[in-house]
Every structure is written in structure tokens, then in C-alpha cells.
PDB file of C-alpha atoms in Angstrom:
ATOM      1  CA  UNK K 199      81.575 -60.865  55.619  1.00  0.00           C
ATOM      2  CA  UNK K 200      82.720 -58.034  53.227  1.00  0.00           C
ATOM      3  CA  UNK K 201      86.143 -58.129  54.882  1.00  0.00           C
ATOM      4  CA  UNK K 202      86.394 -61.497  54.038  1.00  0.00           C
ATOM      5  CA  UNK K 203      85.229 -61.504  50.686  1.00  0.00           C
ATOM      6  CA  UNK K 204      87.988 -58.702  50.038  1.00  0.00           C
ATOM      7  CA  UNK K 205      90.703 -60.766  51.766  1.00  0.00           C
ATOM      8  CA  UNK K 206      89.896 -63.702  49.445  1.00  0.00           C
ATOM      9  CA  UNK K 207      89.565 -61.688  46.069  1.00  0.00           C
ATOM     10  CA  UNK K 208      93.305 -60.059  47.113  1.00  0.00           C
ATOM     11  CA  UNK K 209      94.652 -63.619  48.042  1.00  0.00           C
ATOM     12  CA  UNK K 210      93.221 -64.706  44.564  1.00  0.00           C
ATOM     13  CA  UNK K 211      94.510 -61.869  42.329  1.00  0.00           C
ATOM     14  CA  UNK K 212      98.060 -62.095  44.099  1.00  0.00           C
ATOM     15  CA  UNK K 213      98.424 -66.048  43.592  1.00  0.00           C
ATOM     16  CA  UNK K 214      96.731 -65.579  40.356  1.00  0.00           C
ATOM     17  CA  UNK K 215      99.956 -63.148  39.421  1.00  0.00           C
ATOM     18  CA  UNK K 216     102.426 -65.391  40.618  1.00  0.00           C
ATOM     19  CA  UNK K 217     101.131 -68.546  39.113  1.00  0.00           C
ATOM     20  CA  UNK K 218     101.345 -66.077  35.356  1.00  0.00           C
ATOM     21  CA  UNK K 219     105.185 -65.171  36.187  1.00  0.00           C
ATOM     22  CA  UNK K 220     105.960 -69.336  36.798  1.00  0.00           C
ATOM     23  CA  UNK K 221     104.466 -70.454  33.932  1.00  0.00           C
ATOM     24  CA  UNK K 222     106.151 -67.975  31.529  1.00  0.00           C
ATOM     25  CA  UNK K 223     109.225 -68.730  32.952  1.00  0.00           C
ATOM     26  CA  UNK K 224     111.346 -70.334  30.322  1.00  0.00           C
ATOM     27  CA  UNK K 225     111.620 -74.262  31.337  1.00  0.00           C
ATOM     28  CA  UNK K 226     113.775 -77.073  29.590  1.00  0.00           C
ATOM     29  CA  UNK K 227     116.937 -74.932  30.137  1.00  0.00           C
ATOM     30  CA  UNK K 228     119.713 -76.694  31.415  1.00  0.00           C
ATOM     31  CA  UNK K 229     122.962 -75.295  32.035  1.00  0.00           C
ATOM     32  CA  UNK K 230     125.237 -78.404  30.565  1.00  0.00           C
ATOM     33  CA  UNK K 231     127.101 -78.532  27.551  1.00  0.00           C
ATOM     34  CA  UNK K 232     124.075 -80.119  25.225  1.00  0.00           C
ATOM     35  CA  UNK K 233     121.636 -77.122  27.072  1.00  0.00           C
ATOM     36  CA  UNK K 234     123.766 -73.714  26.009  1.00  0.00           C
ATOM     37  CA  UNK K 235     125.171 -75.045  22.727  1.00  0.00           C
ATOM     38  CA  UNK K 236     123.987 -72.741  19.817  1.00  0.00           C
ATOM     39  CA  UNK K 237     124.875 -69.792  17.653  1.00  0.00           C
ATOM     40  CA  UNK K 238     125.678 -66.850  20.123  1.00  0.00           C
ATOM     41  CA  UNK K 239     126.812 -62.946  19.683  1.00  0.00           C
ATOM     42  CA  UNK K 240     128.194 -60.342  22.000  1.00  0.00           C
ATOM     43  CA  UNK K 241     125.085 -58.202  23.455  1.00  0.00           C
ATOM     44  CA  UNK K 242     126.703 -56.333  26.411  1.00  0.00           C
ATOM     45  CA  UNK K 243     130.481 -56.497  28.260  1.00  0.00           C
ATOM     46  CA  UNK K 244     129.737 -54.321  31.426  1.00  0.00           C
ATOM     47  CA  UNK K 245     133.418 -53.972  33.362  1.00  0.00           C
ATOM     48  CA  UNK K 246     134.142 -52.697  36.951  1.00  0.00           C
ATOM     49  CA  UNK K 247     137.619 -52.309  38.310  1.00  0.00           C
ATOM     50  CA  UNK K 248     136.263 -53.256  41.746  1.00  0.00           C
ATOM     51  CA  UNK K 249     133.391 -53.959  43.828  1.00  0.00           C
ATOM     52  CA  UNK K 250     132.854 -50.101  44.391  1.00  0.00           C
ATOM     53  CA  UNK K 251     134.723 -48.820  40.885  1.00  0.00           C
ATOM     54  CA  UNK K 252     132.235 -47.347  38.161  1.00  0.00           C
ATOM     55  CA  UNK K 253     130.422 -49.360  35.491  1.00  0.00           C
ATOM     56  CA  UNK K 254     131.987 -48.939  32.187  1.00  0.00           C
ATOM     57  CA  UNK K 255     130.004 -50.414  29.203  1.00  0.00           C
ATOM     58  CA  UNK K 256     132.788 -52.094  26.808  1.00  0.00           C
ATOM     59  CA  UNK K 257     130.444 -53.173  24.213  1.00  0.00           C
ATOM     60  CA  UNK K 258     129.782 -49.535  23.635  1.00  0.00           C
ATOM     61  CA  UNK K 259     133.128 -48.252  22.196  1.00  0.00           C
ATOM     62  CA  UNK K 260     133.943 -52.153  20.350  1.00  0.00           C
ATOM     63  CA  UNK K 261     133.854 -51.374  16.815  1.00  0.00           C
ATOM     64  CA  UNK K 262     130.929 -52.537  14.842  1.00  0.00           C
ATOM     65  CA  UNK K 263     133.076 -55.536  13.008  1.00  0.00           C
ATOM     66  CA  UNK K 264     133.718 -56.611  16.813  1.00  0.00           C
ATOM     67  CA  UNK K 265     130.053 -56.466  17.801  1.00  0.00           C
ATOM     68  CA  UNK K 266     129.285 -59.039  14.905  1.00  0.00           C
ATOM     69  CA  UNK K 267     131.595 -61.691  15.983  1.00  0.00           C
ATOM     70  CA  UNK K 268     129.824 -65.174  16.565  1.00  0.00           C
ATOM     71  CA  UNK K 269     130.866 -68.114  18.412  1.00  0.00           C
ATOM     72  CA  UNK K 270     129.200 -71.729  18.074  1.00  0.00           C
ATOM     73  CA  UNK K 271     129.499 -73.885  21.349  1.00  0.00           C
ATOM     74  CA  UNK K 272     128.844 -77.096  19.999  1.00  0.00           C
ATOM     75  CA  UNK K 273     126.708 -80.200  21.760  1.00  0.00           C
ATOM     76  CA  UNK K 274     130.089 -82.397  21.596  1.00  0.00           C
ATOM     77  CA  UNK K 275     132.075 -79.881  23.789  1.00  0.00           C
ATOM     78  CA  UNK K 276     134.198 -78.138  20.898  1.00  0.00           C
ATOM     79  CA  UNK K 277     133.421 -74.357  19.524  1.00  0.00           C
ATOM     80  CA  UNK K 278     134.117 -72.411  16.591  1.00  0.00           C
ATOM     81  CA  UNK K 279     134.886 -68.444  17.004  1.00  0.00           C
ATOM     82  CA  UNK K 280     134.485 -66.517  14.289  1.00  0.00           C
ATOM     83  CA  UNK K 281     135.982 -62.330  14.118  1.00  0.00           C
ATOM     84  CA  UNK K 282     133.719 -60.042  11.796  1.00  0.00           C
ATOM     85  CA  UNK K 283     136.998 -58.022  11.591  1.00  0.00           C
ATOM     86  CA  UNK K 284     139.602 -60.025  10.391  1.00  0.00           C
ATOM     87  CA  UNK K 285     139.019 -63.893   9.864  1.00  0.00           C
ATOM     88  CA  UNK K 286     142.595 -64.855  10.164  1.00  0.00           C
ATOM     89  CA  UNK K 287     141.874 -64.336  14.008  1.00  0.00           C
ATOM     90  CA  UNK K 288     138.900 -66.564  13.907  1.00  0.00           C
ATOM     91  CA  UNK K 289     139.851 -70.005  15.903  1.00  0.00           C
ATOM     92  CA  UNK K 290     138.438 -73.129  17.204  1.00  0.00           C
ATOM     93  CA  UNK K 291     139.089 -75.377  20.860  1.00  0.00           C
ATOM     94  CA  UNK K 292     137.059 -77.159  23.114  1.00  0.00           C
ATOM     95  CA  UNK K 293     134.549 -75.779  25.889  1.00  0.00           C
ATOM     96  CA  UNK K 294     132.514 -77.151  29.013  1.00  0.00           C
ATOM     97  CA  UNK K 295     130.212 -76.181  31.713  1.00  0.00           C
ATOM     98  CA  UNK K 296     130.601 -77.760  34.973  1.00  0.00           C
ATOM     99  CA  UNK K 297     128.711 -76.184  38.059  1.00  0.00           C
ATOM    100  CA  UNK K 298     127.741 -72.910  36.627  1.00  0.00           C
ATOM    101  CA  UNK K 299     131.154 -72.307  35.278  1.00  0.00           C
ATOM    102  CA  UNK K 300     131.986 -71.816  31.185  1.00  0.00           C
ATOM    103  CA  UNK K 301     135.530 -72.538  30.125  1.00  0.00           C
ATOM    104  CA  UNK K 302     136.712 -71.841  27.194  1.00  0.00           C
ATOM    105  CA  UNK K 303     140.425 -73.664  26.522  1.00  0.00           C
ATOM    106  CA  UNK K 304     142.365 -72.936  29.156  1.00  0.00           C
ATOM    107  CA  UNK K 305     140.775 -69.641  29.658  1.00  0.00           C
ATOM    108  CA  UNK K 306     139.461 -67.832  32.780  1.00  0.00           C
ATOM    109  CA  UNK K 307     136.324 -69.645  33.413  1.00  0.00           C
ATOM    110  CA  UNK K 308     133.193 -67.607  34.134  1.00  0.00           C
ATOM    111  CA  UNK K 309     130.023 -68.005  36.611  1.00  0.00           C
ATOM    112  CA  UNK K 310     126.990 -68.348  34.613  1.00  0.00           C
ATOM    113  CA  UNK K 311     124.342 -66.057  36.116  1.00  0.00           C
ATOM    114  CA  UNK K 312     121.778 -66.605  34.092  1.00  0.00           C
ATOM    115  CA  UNK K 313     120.250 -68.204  31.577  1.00  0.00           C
ATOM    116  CA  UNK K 314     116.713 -68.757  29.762  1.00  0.00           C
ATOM    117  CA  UNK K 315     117.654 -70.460  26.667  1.00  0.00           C
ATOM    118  CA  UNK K 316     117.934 -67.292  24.220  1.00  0.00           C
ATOM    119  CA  UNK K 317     120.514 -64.910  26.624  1.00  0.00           C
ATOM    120  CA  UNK K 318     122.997 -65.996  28.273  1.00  0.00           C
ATOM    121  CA  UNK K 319     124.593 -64.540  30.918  1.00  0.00           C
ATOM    122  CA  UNK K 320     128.299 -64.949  32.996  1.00  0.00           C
ATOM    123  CA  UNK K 321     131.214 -63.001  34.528  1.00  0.00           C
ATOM    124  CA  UNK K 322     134.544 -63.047  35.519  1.00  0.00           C
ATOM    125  CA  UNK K 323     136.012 -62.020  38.217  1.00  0.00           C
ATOM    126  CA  UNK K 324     139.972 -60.562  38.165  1.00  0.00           C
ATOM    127  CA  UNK K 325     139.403 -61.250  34.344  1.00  0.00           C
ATOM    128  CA  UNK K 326     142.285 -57.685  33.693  1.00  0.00           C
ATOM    129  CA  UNK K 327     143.277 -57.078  37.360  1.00  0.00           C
ATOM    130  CA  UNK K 328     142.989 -58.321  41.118  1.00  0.00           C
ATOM    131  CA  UNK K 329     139.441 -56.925  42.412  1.00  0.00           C
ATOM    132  CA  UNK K 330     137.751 -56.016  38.997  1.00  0.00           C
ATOM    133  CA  UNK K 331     134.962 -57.911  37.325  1.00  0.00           C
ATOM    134  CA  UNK K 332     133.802 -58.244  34.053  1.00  0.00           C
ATOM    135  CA  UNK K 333     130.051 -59.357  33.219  1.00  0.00           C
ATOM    136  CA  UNK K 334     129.192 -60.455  29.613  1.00  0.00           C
ATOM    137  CA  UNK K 335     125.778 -61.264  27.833  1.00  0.00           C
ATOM    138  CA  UNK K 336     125.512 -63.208  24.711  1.00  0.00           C
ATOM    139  CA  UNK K 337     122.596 -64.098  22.484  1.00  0.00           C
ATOM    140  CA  UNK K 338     121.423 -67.105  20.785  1.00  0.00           C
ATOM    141  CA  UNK K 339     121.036 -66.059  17.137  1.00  0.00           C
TER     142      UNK K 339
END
């Protein structure tokens, strides 16, 4: 009888747990154009020049002008990019999102791996060479 009594205050206390993590799991964010579009900054560019190559953290040696640059993805599929360090190199194009993949223009487009409506997070492989991959975090502001 004590056995089972044990058994059942485990198998509460470990659902119990679980059912905490779901429900502060962040719901109502889609991954569509209308779902990421906001205010968002630079947080972290992690690089590796292949699968097995080091971990370099860009965002570390960016200047601090660079680390204040914002872009606004828009709800109607256009963006605005505005550079902290010189404005003249601020621009403006179109974005979308289709299957986990941001692009930007007719840039490289990047695999979303995450997102919880405040950070988002994407990467791109052979974004400077054949092999490497690049992994970038922004942050709604």
C-alpha cells in the first residue's frame, strides 16, 4: 500500500511539472509574415566554418554602433533597416517567411529555429563559405 501511495505521489509531482513547462510555453506565435513582424536588434551572431570548426562569437568584436542597428519587418511583407553607424547605409526591401525560412530581398534565406514571440532565432548555412554556418538571434524591442 505504501509502495503505491509513493508511485502515485511521483506520477503526480512529475505530470504536475510537465503540465507547468506547457502552460508557460509562449502560445499565439506563428511563424508567418503577420506573426514575426516587429521592431528587432542583433543579440548574438555565433559563426562556425564547418560542422566540426570552432564557435566564434561575431557579435562580440561588432562595434557598439553595429550592435544598435534595428530592423522593422513589417505585417505587409516590406522592412526597414536602419545602421546605428552611418545612416546613409540604412535601406529598405521586401521580406517573407515561407516554411521556416526568412528572406530578406534576394538574400540567403535562413531556417528559423526558433521562436517565442520576443527572440527570434535562424541560421544560414554556407552564408561566407561551402560547409560553414552562421546562427543569428534577434530581439523584439
Amino acid at each position: 500500500m505504501k509502495l503505491n501511495l509513493a508511485l502515485v505521489l511521483i506520477a503526480t509531482i512529475l505530470f504536475s511539472c510537465k503540465k507547468d513547462k506547457e502552460e508557460n510555453k509562449p502560445t499565439g506565435c506563428p511563424i508567418t509574415v503577420e506573426g514575426l513582424a516587429g521592431t528587432y536588434r542583433y543579440t548574438s551572431i555565433m559563426y562556425k566554418d564547418s560542422p566540426n570548426g570552432t564557435t566564434i562569437d561575431m557579435f562580440a568584436t561588432m562595434e557598439e554602433c553595429e550592435k544598435e542597428q534595428t530592423f522593422v519587418l513589417k505585417g505587409d511583407g516590406t522592412y526597414t533597416y536602419s545602421d546605428a553607424c552611418a545612416a546613409s547605409e540604412s535601406s529598405s526591401g521586401n521580406w517573407q517567411v515561407k516554411d521556416n525560412t526568412l528572406a530578406i530581398d534576394d538574400m540567403q534565406g535562413g531556417t528559423i529555429s526558433s521562436y517565442d514571440c520576443k527572440k527570434l532565432v535562424y541560421y544560414v548555412n554556407n552564408a561566407l563559405q561551402e560547409g560553414d554556418r552562421m546562427t543569428l538571434t534577434l530581439e523584439k524591442q
